[in-house]
Coordinates of C-alpha atoms in Angstrom, one line a residue:
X28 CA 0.0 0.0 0.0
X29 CA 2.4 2.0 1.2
X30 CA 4.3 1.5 -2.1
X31 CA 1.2 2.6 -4.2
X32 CA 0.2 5.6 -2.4
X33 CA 3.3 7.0 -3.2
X34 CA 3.0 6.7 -6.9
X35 CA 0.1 8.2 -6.3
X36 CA 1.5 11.2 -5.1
X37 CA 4.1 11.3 -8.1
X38 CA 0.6 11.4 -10.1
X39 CA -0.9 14.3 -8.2
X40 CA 2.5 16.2 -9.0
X41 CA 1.8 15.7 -12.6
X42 CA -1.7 17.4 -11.7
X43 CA 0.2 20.4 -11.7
X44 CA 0.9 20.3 -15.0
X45 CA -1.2 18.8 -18.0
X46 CA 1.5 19.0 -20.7
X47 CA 3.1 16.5 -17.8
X48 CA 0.2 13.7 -17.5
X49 CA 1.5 10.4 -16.9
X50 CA 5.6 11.5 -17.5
X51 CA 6.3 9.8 -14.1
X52 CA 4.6 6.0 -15.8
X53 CA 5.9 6.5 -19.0
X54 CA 9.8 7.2 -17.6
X55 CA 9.1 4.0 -15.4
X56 CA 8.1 2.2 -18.3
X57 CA 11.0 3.1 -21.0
X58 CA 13.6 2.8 -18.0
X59 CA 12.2 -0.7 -17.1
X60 CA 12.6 -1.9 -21.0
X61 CA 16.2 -0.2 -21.2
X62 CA 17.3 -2.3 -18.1
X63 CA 15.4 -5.5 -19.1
X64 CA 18.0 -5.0 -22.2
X65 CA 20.8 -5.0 -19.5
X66 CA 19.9 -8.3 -18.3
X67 CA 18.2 -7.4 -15.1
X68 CA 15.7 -9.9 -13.2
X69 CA 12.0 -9.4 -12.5
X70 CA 12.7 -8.3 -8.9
X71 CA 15.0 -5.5 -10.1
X72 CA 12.5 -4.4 -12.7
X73 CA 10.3 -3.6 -10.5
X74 CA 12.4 -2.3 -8.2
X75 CA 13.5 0.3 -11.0
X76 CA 10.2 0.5 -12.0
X77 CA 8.8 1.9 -8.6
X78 CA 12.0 4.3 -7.8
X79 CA 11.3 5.4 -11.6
X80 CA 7.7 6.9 -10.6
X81 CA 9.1 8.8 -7.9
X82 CA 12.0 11.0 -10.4
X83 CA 10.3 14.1 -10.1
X84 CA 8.8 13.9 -6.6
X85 CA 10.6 17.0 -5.8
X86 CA 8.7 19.2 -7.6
X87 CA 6.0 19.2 -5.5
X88 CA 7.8 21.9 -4.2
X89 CA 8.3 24.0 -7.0
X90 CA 5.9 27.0 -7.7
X91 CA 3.6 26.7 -10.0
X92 CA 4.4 30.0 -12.0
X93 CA 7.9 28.6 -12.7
X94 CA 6.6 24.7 -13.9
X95 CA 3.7 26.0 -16.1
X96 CA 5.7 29.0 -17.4
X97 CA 5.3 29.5 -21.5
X98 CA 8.6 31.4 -22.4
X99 CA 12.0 30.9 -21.6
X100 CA 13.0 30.8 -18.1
X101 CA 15.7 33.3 -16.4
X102 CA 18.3 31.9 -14.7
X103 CA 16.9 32.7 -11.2
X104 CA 14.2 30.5 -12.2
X105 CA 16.0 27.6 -13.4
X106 CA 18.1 27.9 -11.0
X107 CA 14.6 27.0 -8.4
X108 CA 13.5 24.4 -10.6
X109 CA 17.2 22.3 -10.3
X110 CA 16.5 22.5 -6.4
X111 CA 13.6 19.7 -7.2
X112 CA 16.3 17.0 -7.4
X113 CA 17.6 17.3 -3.8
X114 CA 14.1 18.1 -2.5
X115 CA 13.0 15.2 -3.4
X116 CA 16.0 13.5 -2.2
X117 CA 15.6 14.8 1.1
X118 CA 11.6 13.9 1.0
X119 CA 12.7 10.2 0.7
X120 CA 15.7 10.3 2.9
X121 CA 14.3 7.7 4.8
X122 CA 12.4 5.6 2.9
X123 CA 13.7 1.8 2.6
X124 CA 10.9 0.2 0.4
X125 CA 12.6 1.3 -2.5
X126 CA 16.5 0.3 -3.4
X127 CA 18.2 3.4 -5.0
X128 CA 15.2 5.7 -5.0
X129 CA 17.4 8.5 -3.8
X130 CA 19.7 8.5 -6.0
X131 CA 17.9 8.5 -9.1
X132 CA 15.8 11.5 -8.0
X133 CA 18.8 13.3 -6.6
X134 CA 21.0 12.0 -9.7
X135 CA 18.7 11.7 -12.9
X136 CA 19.7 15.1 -14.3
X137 CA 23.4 14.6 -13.5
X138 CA 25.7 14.7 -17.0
X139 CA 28.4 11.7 -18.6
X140 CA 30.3 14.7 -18.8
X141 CA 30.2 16.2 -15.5
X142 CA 28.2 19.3 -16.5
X143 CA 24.9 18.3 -15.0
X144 CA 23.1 18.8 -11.4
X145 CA 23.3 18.8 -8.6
X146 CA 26.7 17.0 -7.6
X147 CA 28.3 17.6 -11.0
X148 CA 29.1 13.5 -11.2
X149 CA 31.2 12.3 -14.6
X150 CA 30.8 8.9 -16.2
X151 CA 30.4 6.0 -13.8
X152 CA 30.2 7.8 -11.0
X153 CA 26.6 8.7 -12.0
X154 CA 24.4 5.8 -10.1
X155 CA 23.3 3.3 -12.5
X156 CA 20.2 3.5 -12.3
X157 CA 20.2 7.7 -12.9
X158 CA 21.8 7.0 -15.9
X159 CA 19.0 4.9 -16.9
X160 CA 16.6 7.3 -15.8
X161 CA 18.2 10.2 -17.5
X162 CA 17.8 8.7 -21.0
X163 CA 13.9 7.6 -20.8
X164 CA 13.1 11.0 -18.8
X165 CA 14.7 13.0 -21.7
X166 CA 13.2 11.0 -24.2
X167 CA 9.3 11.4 -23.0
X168 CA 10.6 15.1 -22.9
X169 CA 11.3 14.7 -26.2
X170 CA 8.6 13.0 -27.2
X171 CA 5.8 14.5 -25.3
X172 CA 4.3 18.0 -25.7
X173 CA 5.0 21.1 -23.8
X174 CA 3.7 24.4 -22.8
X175 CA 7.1 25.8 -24.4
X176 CA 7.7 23.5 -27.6
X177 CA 5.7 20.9 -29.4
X178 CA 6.9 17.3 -29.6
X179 CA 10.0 16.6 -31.9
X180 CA 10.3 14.1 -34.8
X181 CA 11.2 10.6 -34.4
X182 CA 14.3 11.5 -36.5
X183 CA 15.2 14.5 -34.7
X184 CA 15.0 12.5 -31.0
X185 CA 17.3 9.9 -32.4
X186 CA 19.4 13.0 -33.6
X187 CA 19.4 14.4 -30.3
X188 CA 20.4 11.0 -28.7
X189 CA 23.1 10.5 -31.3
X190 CA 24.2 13.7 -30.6
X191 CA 24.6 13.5 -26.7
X192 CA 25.9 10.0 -26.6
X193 CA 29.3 10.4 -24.3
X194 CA 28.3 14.3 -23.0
X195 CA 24.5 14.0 -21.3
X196 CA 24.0 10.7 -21.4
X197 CA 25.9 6.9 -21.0
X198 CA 26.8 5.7 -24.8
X199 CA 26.0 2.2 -23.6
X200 CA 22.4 3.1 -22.0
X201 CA 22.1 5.6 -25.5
X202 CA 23.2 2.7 -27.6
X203 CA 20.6 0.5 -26.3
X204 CA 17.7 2.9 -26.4
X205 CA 18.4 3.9 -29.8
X206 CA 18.4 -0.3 -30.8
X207 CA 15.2 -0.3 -29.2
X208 CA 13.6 2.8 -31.1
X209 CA 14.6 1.6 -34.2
X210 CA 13.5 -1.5 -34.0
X211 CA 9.7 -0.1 -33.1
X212 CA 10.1 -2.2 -29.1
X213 CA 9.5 1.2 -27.4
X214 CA 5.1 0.3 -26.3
X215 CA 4.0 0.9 -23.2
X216 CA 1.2 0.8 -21.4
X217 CA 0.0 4.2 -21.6
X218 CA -2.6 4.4 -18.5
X219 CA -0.8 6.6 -16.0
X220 CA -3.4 5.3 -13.2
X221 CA -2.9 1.8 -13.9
X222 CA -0.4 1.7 -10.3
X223 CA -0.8 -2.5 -9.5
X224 CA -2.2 -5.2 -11.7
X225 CA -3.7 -6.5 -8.4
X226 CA -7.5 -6.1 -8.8
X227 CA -8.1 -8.0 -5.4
X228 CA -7.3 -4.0 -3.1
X229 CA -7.9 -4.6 0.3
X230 CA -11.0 -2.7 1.4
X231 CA -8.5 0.3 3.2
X232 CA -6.4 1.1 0.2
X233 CA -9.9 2.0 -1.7
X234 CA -10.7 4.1 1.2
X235 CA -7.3 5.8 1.1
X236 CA -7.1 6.2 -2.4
X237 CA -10.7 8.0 -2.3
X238 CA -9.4 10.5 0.5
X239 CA -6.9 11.5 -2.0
X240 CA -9.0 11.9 -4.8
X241 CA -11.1 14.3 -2.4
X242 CA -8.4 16.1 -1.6
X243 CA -7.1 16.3 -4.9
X244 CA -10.6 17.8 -5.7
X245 CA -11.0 20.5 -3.5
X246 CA -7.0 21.5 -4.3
X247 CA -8.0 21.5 -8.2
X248 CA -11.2 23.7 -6.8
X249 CA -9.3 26.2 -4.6
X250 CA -6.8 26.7 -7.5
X251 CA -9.4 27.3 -10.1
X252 CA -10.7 30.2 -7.5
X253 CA -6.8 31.2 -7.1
X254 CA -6.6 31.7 -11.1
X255 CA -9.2 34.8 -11.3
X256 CA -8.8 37.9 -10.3
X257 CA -10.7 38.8 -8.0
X258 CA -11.5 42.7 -8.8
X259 CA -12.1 42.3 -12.7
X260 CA -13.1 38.6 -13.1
X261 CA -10.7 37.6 -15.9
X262 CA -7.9 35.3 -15.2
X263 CA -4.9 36.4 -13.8
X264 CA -1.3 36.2 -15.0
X265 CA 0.2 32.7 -14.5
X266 CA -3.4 31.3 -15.8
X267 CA -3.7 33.7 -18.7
X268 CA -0.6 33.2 -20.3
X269 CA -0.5 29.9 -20.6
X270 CA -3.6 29.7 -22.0
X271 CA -2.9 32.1 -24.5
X272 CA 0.6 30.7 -24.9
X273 CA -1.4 27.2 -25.9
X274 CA -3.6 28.7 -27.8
X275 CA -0.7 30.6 -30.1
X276 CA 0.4 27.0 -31.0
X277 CA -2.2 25.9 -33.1
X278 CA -4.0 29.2 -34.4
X279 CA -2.5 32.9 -36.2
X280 CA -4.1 35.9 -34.7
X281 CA -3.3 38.9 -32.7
X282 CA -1.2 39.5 -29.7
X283 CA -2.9 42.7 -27.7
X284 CA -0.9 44.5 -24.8
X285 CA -3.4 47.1 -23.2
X286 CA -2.4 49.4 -20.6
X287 CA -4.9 51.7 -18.4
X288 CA -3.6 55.3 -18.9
X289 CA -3.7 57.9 -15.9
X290 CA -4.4 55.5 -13.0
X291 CA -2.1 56.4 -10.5
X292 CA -3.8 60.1 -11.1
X293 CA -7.0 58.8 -10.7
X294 CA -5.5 56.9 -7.5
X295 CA -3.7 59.9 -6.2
X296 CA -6.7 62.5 -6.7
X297 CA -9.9 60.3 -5.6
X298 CA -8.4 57.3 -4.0
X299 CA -7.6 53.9 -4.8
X300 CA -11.2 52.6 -4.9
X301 CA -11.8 54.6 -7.7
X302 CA -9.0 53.0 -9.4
X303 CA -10.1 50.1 -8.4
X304 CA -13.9 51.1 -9.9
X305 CA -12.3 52.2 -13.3
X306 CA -10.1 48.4 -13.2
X307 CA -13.3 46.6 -12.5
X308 CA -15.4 48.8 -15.6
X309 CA -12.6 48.2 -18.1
X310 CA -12.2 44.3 -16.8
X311 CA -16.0 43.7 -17.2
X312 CA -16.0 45.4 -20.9
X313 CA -13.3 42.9 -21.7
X314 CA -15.6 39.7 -20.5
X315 CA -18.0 40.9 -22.9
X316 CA -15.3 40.1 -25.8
X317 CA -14.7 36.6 -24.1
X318 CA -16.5 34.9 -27.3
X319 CA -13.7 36.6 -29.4
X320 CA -10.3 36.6 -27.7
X321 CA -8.6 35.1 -24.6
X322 CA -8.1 37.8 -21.6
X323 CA -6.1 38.3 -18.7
X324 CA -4.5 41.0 -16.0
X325 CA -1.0 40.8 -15.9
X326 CA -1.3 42.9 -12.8
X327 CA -1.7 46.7 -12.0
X328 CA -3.2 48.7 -15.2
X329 CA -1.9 46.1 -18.2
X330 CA -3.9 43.3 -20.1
X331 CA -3.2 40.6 -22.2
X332 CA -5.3 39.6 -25.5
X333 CA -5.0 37.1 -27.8
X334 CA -7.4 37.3 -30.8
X335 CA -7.3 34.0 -32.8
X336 CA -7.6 33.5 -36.4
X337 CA -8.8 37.3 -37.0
X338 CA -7.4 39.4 -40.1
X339 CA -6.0 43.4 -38.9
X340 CA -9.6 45.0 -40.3
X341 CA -11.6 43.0 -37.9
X342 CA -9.3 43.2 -35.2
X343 CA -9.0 46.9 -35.7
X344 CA -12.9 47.1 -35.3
X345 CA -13.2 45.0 -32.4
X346 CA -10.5 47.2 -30.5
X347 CA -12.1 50.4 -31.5
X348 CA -15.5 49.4 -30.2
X349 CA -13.8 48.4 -27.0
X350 CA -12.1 51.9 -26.8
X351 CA -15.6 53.7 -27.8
X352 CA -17.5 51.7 -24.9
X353 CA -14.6 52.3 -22.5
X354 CA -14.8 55.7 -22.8
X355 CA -18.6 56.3 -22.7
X356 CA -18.8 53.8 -19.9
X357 CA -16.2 55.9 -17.7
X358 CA -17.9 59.2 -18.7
X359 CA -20.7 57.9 -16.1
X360 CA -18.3 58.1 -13.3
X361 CA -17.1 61.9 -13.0
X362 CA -13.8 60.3 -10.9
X363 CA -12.8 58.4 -14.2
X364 CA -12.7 60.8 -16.5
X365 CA -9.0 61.2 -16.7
X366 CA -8.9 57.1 -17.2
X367 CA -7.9 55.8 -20.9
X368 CA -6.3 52.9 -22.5
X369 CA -3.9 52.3 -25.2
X370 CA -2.8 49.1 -26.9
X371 CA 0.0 47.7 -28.8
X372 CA -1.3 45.2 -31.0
X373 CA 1.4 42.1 -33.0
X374 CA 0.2 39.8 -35.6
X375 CA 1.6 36.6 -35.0
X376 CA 1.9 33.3 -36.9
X377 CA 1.1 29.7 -36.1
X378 CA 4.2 28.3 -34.0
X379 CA 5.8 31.8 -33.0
X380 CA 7.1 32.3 -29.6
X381 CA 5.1 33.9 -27.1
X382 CA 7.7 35.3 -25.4
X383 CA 8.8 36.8 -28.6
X384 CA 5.4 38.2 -29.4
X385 CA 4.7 39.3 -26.3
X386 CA 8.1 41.3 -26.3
X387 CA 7.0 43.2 -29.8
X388 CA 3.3 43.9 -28.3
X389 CA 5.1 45.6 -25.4
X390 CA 7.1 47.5 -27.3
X391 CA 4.5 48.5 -29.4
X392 CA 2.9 49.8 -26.6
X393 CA 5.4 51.9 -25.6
X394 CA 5.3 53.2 -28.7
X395 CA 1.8 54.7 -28.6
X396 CA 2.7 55.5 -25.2
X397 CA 5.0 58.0 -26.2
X398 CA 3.0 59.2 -28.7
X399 CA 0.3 60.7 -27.4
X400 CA -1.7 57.8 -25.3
X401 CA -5.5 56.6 -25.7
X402 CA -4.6 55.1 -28.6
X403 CA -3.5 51.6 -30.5
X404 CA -1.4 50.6 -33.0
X405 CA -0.1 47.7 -34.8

């Protein structure tokens, strides 16, 4: 049981994440058939297997706004998200079900070279079974979609492993997972929640698996509260974003970066709640265009829109409308009169890079900015 609720827990990790839905399985899996190539008996499998699940345990603690991020991360960030492997090494410090669960979560992102984390261990002295680890973990990286990239080619993951053979990973490890791709043995089982083949579960590990899933539920609750924002209603930052970055992968359209002119007068003069009252009016104009483009608050007076599939002419006339109903909204509130909004608008292309767009949607912004305000341009 105890075994099982664990892997459990690697699953509610994953939660986190939906690009990262079943990773911890299919890792297990791939590293199982790599070592089953080594020779390995049954009882070793498994033991792999289960110490497998466990990899990214550590990022349990790991916020949220650095795992789900769409753009590139900065080196502060990265620098948080390598702390996962000796989190989770710590987490299962004293845990003896498992024979060298430790070190293949503190090790599995250690380099053949020497150049990896967070020991810096070369060749041989990387555990065994990290090594293994380290090749199926970067291949269902590979292979797998994410919020950043889409899934590469068969050709271009054998590429990679071809190319890495000797500096990231073993070449004897590499050399048998490449053997394996292409000869078409890499199939797996691909339900994540399939934990035990055992159908006969004693009466308490249904009971404990149920109090999970409640908690699970009322976590996946509270977060979808903790993703609006609370004065306009649209979705905030972390939430927005990634949405939008999602979105940008599979349709064209129109990158908007809107920015409320004049707040901190209005905030100075009559007081935050009116700037709080002129936040909310513009907020609830934008859920009106819900229908017709993603929306978020990045925080403060700026928005984020993404207008899919839409030419400039339409675009153009949807923002207009939203700058003439802005302005004869605010004109009904004498405190808000010397509120506006101006926009910096980027056409972007199937596949483009949010973080790219984003950038030239900003500075477009700035643009009208210094140009006069309560205005947009593209």
């Amino acid at each position: 049981m105890s075994l099982q609720l664990m892997q459990m827990l690697s699953t509610t990790i994953e939660a986190k994440d939906e690009y990262t839905k079943g990773h911890s399985h299919r890792v297990a899996e791939y590293s199982v058939l790599i070592a089953r190539e080594l020779g390995w008996n049954e009882k070793e499998l498994s033991n792999l297997k289960n110490a497998a699940h466990l990899h990214d345990i550590g990022k349990i603690a790991i916020p949220d706004t650095i795992l789900n991020k769409p753009s590139k991360l900065s080196e502060e960030e990265f620098s948080i998200i390598k702390e996962h492997t000796i989190i989770g090494a710590n987490i299962l410090k004293n845990i003896s079900l498992i024979d060298h669960v430790q070190e293949i979560v503190r090790n599995h992102h250690e380099r053949y070279d020497g150049n990896g984390y967070p020991d810096g261990l070369k060749g041989k002295e990387i555990p065994l079974h990290a090594r293994i680890v380290a090749v199926a973990d970067s291949y269902d990286a590979m292979s797998s979609q994410r919020i950043y990239r889409n899934q590469l080619p068969p050709e271009k993951i054998i590429q990679e492993l071809e190319n890495n053979k000797g500096t990231q990973f073993d070449p004897e490890i590499t050399d048998i997972f490449l053997k394996l791709l292409r000869e078409d043995r890499i199939h797996i089982k691909e339900d994540h929640l399939s934990i035990t083949e055992n159908t006969q579960i004693p009466e308490a590990e249904i009971e404990m698996s149920q109090f999970i899933s409640d908690i699970m539920s009322t976590i996946r609750t509270q977060k979808t509260k903790e993703n609006l924002d609370f004065l306009t209603g649209l979705p905030t930052r972390n939430k927005g974003e990634q949405t939008i970055a999602q979105l940008m992968k599979r349709h064209s359209g129109c990158l908007v970066f809107m920015d409320m002119d004049n707040l901190k007068t209005i905030n100075d003069i009559y007081g935050h709640k009116a700037g709080d009252r002129v936040l909310k009016l513009l907020g609830n104009l934008l859920l009106e265009y819900s229908s017709e483009c993603l929306v978020c608050r990045l925080g403060g007076d700026e928005f984020l829109l993404f207008m899919p599939n839409a030419d400039q002419n339409s675009i153009t006339e949807v923002i207009t409308a939203i700058f003439k109903k802005f302005n004869t909204r605010k004109e009904q509130d004498p405190e808000l009169h010397a509120a506006s909004i101006s926009a910096g608008l980027y056409m972007c292309n199937i596949g483009d890079s949010f973080d790219e767009c984003y950038t030239k949607a900003d500075k477009t912004l700035y643009f009208v900015k210094q140009n006069g305000k309560s205005d947009f341009s593209f």
